[in-house]
Short mmCIF file of N, CA and C in Angstrom, two decimals:
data_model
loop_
_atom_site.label_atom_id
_atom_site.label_comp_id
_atom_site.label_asym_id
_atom_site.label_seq_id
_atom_site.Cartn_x
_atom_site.Cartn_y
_atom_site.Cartn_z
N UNK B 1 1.58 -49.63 -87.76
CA UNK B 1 1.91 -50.45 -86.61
C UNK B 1 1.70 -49.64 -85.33
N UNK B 2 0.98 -50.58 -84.22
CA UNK B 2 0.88 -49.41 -83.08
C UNK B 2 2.04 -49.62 -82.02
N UNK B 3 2.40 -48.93 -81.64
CA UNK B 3 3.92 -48.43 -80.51
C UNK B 3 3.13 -48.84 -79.11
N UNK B 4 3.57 -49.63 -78.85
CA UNK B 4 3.64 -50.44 -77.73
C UNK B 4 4.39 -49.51 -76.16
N UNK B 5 5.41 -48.60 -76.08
CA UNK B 5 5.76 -48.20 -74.91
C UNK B 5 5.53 -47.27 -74.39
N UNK B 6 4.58 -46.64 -75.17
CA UNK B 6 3.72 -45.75 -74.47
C UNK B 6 2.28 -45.73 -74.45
N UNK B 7 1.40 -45.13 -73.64
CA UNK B 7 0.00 -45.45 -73.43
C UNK B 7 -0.37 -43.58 -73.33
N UNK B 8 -1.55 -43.47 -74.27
CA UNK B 8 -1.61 -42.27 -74.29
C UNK B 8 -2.64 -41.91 -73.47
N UNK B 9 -3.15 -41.54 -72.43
CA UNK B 9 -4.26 -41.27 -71.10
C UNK B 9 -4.93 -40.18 -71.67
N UNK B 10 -6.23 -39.82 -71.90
CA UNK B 10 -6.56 -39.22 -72.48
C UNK B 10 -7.96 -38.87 -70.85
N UNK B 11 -8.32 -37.79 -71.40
CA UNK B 11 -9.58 -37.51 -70.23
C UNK B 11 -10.38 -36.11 -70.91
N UNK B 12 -11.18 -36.15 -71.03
CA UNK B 12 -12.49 -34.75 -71.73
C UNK B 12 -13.26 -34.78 -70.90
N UNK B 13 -13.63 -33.31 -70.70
CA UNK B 13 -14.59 -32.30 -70.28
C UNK B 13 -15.66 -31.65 -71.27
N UNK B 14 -16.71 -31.70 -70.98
CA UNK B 14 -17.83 -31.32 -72.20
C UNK B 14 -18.32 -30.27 -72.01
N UNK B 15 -19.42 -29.93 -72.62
CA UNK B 15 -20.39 -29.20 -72.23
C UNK B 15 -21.55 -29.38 -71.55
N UNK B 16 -22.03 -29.12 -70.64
CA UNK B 16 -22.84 -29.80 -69.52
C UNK B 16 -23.98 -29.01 -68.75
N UNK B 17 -24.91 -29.34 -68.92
CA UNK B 17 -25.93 -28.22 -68.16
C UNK B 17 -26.58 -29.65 -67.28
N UNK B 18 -27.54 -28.42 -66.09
CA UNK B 18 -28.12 -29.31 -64.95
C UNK B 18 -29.49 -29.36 -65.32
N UNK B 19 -29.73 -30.80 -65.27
CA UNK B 19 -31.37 -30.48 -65.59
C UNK B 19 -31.13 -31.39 -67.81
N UNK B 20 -32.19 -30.60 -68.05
CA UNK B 20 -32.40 -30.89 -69.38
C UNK B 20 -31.29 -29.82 -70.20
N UNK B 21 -30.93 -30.63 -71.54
CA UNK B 21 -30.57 -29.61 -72.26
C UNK B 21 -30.83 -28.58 -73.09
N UNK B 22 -30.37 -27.64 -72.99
CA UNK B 22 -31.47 -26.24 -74.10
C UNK B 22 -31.27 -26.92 -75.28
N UNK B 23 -32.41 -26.52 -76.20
CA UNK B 23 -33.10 -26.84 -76.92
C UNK B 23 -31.75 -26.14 -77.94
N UNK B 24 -31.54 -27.14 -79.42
CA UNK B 24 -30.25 -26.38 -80.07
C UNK B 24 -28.68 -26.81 -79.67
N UNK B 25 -28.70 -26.91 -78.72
CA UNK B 25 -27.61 -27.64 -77.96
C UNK B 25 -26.95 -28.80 -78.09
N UNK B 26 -25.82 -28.89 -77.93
CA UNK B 26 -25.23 -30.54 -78.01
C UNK B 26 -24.21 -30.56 -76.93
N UNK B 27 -23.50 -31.48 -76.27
CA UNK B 27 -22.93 -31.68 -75.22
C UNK B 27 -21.60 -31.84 -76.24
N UNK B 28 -20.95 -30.76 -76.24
CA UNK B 28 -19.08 -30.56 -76.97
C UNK B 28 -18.10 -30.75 -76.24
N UNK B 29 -17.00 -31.48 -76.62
CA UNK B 29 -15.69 -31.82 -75.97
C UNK B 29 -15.02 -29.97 -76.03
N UNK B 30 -14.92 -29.44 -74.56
CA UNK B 30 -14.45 -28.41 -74.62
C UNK B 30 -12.55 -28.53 -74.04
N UNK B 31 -12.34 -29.64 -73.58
CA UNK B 31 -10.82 -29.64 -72.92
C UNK B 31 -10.75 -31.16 -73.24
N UNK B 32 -9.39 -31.59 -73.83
CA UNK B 32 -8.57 -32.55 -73.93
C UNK B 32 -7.47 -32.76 -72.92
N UNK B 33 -7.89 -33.61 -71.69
CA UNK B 33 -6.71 -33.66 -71.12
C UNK B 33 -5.79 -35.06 -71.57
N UNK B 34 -4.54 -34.47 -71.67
CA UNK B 34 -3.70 -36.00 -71.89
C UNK B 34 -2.13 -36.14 -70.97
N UNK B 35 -2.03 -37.41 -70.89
CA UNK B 35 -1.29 -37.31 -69.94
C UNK B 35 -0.53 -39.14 -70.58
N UNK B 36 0.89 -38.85 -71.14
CA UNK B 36 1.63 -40.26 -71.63
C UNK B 36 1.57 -40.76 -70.42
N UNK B 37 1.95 -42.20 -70.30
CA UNK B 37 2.46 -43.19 -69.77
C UNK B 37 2.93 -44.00 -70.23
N UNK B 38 4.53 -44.14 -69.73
CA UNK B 38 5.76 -45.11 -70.23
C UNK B 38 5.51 -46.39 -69.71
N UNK B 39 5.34 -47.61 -70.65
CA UNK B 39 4.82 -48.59 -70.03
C UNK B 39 6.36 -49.32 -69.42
N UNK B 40 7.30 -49.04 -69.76
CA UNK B 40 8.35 -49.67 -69.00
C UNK B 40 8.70 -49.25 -67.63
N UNK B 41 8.14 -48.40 -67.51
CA UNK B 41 8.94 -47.62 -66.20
C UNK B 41 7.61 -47.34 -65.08
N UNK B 42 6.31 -46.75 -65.74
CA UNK B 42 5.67 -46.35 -65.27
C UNK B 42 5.61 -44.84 -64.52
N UNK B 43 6.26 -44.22 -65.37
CA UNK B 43 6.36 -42.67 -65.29
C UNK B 43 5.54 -42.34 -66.08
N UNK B 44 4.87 -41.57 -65.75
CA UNK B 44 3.71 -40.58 -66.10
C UNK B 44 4.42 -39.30 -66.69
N UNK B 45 4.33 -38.78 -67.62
CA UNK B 45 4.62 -37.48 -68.38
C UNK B 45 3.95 -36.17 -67.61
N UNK B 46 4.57 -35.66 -68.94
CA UNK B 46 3.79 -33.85 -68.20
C UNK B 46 1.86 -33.56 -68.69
N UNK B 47 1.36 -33.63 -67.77
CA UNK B 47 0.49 -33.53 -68.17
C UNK B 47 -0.31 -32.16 -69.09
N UNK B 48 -1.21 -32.38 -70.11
CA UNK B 48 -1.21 -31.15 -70.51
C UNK B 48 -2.93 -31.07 -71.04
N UNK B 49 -3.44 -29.54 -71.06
CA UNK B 49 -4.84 -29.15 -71.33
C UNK B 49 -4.33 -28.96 -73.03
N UNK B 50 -5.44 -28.95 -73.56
CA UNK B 50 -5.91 -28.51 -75.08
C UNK B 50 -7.20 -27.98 -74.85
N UNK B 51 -7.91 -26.90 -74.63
CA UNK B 51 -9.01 -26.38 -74.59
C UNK B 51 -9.76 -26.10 -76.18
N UNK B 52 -10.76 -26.24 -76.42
CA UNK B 52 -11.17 -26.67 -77.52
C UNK B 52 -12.62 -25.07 -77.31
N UNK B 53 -12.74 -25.08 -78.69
CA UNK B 53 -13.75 -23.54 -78.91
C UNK B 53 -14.81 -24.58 -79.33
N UNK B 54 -16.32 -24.46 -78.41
CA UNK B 54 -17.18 -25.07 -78.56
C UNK B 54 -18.14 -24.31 -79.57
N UNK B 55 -18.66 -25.04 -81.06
CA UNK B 55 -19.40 -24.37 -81.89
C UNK B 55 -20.88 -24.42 -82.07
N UNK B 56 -21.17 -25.80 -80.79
CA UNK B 56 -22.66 -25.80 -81.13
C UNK B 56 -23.44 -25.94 -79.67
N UNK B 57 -22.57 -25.23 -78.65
CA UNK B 57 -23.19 -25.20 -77.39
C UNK B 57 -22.47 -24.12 -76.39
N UNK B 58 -22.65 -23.99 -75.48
CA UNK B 58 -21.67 -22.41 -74.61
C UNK B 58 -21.80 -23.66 -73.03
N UNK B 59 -21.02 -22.58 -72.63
CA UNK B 59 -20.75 -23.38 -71.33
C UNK B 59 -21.21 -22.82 -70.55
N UNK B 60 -22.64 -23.72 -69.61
CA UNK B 60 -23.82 -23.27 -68.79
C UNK B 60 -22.72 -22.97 -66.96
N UNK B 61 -23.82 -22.33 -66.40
CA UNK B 61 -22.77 -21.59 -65.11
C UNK B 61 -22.69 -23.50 -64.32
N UNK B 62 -23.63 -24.23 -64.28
CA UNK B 62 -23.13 -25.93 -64.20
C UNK B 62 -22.35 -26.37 -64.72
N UNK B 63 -21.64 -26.69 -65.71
CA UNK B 63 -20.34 -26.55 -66.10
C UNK B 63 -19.22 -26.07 -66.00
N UNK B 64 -19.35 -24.80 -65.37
CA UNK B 64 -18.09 -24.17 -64.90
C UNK B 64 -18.02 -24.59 -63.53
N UNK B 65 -19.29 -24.94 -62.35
CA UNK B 65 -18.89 -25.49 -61.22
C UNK B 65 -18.15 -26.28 -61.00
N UNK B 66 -19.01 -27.36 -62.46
CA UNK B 66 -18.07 -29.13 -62.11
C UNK B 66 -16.57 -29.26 -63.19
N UNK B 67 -15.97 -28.23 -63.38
CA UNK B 67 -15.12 -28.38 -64.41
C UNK B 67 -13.87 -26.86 -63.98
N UNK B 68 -14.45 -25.85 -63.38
CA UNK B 68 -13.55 -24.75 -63.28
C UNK B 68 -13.71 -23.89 -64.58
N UNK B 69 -14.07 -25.05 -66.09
CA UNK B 69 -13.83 -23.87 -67.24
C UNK B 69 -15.20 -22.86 -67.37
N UNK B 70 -14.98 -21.72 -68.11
CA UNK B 70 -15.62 -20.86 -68.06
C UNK B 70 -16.05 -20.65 -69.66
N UNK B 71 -16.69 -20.24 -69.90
CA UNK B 71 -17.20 -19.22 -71.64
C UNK B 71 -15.61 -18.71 -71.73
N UNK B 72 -15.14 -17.65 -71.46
CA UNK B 72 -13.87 -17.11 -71.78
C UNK B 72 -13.07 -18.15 -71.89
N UNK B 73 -12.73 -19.15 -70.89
CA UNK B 73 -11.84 -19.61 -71.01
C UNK B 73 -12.27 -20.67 -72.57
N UNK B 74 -12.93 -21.28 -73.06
CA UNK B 74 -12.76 -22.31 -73.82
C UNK B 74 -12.83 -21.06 -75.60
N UNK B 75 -13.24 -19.50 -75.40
CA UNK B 75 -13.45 -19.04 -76.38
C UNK B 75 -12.48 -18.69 -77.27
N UNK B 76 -11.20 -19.00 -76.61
CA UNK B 76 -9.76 -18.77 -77.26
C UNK B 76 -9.26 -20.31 -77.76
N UNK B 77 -10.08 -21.00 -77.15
CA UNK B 77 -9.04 -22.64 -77.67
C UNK B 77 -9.27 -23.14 -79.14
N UNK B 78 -8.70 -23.81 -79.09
CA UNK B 78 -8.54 -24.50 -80.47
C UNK B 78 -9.96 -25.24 -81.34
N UNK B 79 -10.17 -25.01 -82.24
CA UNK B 79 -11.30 -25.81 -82.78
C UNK B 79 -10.98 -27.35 -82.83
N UNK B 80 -11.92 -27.91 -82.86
CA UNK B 80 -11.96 -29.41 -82.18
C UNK B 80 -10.77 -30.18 -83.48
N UNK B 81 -11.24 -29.57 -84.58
CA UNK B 81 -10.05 -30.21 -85.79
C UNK B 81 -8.33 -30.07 -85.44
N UNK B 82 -8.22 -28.87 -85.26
CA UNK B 82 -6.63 -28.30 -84.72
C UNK B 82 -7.00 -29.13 -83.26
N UNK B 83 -7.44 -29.33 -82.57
CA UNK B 83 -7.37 -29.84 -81.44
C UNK B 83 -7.07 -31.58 -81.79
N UNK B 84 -7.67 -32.64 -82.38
CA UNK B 84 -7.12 -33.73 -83.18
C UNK B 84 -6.51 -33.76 -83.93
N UNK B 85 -5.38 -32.66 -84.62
CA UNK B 85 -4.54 -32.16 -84.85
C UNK B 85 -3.12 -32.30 -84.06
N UNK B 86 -3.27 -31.85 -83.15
CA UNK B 86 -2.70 -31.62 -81.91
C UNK B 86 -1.95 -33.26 -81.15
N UNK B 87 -3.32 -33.74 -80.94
CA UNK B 87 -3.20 -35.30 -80.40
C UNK B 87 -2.38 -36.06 -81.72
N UNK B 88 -2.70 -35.87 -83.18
CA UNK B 88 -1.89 -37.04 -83.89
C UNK B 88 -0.77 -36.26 -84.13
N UNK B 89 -0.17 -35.02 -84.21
CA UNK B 89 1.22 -34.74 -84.59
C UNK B 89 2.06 -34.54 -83.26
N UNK B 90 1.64 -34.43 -81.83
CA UNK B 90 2.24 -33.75 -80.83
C UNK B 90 2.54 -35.29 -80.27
N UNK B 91 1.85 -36.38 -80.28
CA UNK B 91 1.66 -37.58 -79.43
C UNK B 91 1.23 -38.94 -80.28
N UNK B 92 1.54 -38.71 -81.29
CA UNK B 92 1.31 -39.73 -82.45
C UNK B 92 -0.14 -40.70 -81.83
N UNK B 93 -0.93 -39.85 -81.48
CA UNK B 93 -2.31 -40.77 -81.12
C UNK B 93 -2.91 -41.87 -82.07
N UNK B 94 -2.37 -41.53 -83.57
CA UNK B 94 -2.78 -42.62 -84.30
C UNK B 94 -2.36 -43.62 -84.20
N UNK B 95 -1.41 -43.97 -83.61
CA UNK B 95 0.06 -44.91 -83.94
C UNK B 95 0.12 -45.63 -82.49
N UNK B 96 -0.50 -45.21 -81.28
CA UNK B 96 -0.56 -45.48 -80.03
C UNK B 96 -1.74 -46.21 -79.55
N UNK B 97 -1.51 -46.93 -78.11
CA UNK B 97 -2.47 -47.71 -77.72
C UNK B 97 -3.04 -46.15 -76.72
N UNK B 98 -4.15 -45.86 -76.97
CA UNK B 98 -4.65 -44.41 -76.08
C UNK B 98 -6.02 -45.51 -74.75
N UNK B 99 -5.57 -44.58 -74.06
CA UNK B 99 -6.60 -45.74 -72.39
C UNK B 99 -7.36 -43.84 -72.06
N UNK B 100 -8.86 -44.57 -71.51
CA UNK B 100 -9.63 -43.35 -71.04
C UNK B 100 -10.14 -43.71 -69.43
N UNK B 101 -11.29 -43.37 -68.52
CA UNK B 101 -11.96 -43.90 -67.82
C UNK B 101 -12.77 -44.07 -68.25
N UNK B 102 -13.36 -45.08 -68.44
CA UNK B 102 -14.71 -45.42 -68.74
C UNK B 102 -14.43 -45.29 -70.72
N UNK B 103 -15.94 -45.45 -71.37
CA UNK B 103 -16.10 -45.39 -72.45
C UNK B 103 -16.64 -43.96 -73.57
N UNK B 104 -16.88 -43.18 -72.05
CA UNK B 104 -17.68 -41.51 -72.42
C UNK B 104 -17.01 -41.28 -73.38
N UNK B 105 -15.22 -40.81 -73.11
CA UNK B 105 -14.70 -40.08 -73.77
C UNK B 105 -14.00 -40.75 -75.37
N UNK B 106 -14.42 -41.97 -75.37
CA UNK B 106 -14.18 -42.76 -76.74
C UNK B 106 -15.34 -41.83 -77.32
N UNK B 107 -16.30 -42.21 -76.69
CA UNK B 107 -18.03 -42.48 -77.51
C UNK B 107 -17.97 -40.84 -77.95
N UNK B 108 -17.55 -39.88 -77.23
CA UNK B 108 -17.54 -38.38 -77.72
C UNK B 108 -16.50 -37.85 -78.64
N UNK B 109 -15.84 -38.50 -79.11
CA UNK B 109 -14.35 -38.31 -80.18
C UNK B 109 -15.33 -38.72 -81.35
N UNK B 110 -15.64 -40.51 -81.24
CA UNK B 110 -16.52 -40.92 -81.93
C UNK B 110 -17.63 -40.10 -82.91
N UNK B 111 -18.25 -39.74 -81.76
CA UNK B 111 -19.79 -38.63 -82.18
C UNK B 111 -19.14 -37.38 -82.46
N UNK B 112 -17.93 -37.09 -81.89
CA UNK B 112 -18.12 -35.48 -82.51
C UNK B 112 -17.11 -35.46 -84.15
N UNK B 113 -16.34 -36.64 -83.96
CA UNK B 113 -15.63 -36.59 -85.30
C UNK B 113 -16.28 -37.13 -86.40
N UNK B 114 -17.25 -38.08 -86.24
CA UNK B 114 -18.30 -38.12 -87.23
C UNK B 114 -19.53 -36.65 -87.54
N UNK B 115 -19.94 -36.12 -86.41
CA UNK B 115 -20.39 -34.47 -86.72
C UNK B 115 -19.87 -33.79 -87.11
N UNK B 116 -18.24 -33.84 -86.98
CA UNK B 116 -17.86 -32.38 -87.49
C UNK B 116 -17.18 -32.89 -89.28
N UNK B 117 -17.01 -34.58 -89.43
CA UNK B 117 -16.78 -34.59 -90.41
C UNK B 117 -14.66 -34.31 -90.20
N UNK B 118 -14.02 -34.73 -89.07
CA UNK B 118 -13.20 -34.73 -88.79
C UNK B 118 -12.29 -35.92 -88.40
N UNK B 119 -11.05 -36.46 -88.97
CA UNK B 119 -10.69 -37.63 -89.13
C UNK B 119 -10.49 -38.30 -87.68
N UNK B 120 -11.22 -39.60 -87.25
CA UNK B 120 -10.73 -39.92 -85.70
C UNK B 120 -8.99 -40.05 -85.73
N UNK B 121 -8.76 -39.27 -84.13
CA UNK B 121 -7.33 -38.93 -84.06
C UNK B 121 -6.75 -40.16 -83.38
N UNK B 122 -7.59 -41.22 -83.20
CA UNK B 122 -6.82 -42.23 -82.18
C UNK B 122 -6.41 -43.60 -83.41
N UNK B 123 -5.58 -44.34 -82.95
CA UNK B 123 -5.66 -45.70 -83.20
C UNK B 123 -6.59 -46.53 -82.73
N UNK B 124 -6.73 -47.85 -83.21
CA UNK B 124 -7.63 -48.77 -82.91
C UNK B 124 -7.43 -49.64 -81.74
N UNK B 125 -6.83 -48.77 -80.82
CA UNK B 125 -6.81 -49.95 -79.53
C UNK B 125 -6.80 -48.71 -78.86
N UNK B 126 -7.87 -48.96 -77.80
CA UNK B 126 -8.38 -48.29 -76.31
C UNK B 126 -8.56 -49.29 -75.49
N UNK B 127 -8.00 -48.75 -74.17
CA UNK B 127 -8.06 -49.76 -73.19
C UNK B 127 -9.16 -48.23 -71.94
N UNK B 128 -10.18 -49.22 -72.13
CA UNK B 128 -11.13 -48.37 -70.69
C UNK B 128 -10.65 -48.77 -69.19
N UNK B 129 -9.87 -48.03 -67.91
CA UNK B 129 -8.93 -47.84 -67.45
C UNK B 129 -10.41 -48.37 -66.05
N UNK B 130 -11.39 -47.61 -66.47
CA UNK B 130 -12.53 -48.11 -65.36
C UNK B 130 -12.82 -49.48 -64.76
N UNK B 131 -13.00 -50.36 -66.59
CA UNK B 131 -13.42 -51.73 -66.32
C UNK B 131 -12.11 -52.61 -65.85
N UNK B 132 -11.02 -52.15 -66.47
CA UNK B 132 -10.18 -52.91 -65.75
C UNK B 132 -9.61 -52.77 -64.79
N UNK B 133 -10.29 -51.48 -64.00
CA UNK B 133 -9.32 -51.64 -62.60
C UNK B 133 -10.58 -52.65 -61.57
N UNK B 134 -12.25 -52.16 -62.03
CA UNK B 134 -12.71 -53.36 -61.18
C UNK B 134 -12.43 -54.99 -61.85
N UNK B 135 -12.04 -55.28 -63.09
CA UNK B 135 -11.52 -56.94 -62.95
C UNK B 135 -10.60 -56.76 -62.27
N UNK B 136 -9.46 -55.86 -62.22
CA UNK B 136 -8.24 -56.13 -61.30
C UNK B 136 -8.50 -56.36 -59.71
N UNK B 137 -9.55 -55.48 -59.69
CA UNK B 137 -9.30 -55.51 -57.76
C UNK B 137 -10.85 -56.56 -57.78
N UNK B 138 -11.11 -56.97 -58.29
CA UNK B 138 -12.44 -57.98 -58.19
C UNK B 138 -13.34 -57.33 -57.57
N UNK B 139 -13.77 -56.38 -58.04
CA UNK B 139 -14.82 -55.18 -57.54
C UNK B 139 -16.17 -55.68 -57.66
N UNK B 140 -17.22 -55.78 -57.73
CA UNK B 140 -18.86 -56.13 -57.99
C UNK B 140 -19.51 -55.38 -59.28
N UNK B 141 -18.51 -53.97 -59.02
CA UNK B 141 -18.97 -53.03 -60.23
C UNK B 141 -18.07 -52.15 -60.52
N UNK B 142 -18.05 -51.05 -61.90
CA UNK B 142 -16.93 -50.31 -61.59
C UNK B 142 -17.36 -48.97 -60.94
N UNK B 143 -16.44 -48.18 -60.55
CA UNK B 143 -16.80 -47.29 -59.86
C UNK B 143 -16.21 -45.80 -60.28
N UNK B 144 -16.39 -44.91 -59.94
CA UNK B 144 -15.48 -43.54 -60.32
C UNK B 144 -14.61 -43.50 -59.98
N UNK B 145 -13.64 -42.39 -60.94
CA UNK B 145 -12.21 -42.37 -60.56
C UNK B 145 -11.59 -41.91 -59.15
N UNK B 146 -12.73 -40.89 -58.33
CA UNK B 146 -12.10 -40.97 -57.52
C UNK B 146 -12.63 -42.06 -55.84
N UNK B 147 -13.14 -42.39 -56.63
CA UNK B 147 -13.77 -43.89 -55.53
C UNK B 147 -12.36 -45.10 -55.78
N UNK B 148 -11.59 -45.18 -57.38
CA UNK B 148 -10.68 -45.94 -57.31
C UNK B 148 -9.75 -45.74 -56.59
N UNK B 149 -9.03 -43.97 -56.97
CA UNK B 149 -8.27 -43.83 -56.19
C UNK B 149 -8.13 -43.97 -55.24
N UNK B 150 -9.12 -43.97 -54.31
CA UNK B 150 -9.43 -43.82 -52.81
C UNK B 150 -9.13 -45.46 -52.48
N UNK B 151 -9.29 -46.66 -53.40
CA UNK B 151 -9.17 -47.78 -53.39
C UNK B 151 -7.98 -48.21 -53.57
N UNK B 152 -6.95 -47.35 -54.50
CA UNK B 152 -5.93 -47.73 -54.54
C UNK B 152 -5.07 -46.98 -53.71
N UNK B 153 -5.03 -46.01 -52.78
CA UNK B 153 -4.39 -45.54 -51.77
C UNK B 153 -3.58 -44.36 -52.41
N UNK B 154 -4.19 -43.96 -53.25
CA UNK B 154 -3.75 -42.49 -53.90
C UNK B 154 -4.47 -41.48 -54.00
N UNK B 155 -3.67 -39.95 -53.26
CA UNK B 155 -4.69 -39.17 -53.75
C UNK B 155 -4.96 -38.27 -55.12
N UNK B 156 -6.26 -37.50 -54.60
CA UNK B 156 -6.37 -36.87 -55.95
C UNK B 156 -5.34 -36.00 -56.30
N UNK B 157 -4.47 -35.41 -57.48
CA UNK B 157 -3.45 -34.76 -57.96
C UNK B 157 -4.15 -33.64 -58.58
N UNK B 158 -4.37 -32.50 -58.22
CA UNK B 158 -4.87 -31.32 -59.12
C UNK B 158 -6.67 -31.71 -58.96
N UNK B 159 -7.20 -30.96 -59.68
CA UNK B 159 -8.64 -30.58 -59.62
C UNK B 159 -9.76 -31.82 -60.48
N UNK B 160 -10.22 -32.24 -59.73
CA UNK B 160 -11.08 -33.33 -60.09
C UNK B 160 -12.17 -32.28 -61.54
N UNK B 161 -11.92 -33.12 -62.67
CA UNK B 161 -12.80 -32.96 -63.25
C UNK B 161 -12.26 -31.52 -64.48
N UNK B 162 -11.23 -31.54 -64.64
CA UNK B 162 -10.40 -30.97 -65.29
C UNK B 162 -9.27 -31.96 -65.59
N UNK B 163 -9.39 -31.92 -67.35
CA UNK B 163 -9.18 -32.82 -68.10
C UNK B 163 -7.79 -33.23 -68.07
N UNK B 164 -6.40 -32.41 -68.09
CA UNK B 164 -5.06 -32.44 -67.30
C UNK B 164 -4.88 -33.16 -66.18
N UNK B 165 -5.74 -32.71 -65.30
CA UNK B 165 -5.82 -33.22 -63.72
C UNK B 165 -6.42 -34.98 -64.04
N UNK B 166 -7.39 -34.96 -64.01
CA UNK B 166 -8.31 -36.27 -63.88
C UNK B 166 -7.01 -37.26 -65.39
N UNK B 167 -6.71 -36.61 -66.35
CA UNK B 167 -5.92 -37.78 -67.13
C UNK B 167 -4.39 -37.96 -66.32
N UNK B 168 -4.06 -37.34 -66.06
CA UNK B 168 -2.48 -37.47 -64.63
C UNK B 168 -3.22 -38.40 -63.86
N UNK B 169 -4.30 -38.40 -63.26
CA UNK B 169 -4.63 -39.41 -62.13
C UNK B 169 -5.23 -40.96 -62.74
N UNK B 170 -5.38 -40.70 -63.63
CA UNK B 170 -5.74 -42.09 -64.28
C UNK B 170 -4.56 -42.51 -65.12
N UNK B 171 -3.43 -42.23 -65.10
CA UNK B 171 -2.66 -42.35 -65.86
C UNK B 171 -2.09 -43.22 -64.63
N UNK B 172 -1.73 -42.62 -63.26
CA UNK B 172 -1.71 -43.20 -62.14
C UNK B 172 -1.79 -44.62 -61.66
N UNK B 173 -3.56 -44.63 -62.08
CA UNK B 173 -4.27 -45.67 -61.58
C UNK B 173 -4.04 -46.63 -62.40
N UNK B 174 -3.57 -46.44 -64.02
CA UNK B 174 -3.15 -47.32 -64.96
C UNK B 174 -1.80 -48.00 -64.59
N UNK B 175 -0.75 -46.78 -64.49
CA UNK B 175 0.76 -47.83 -64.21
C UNK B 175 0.75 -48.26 -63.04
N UNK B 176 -0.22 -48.53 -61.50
CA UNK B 176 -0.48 -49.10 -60.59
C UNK B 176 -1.29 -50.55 -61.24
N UNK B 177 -1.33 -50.37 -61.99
CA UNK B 177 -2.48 -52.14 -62.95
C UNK B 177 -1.47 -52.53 -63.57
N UNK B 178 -0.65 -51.80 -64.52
CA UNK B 178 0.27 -52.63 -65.24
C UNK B 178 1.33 -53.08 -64.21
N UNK B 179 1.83 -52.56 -63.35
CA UNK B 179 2.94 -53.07 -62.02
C UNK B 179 2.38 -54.16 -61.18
N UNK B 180 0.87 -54.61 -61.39
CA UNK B 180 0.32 -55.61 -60.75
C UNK B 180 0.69 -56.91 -62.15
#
């Protein structure tokens, strides 16, 4: 049965180069940011990183611009299994309705838990936090998170594009939709 009073905000950071990708390479979930939201109240939890040890790509010096993380930093984190690990015993992600921006970070749980041969850590209900904030505000299209924010009269909280940070702010932009 899935638990209805909380919403689990989820946000990933990959591996990312500018340009084409090297040859050998795959684009890896290196940081899990998650961040609850109480759907009764609309309090947002503590937000928190899971940095993840990338096994089939390194993190290009473009990646550390748009993200802050570094090679060192992701070479101590958790392998992506202990890392969905993490999400179903720490936050019962199986058992929960989990919301992302957009569909990226479904589609990369998806692809990398079918690659690594690792059980998906979510339940069967995702709510993409993107498309419904443009049906909510009757937008033309949807837009980035921080083009919403800027729409919904909030600012950014912590470092755009770091997975902690960016899931706190969409966690935000979510209990501002459910209070509508």
């Amino acid at each position: 049965m899935i638990a209805l009073d909380e919403v689990l905000v989820v946000d990933v950071e990959s591996t990312c180069w500018e340009g084409t990708r090297p040859d050998g390479e795959v684009s890896e979930i290196i940081e899990i940011g998650i961040c609850p939201l109480s759907v009764a109240t609309g309090e947002r939890g503590e937000r928190r990183s899971v940095l993840v040890r990338p096994t089939r790509s390194s993190v290009s010096p473009f990646c550390t611009r748009l993200t802050t993380l570094t090679a060192d930093d992701v070479a101590d984190g958790l392998s992506f299994a202990d890392a969905c690990a993490v999400l179903r015993k720490d936050y019962r992600s199986d058992r929960r309705v989990w919301a992302s921006y957009g569909d990226y970070d479904r589609k990369m749980f998806e692809r990398q838990c079918a690659d690594y041969g690792v059980p998906y850590p979510f339940g069967p209900r995702h709510l993409n936090v993107k498309t419904l904030f443009a049906l909510t505000h009757a937008l033309p299209r949807e837009v980035g998170m921080a083009e919403a924010l800027r729409i919904a009269g909030r600012p950014l909280d912590g470092t755009h594009h770091r997975g902690h940070d960016d899931a706190y702010n969409i966690a935000g932009l979510l209990a501002g939709l459910l209070r509508r």
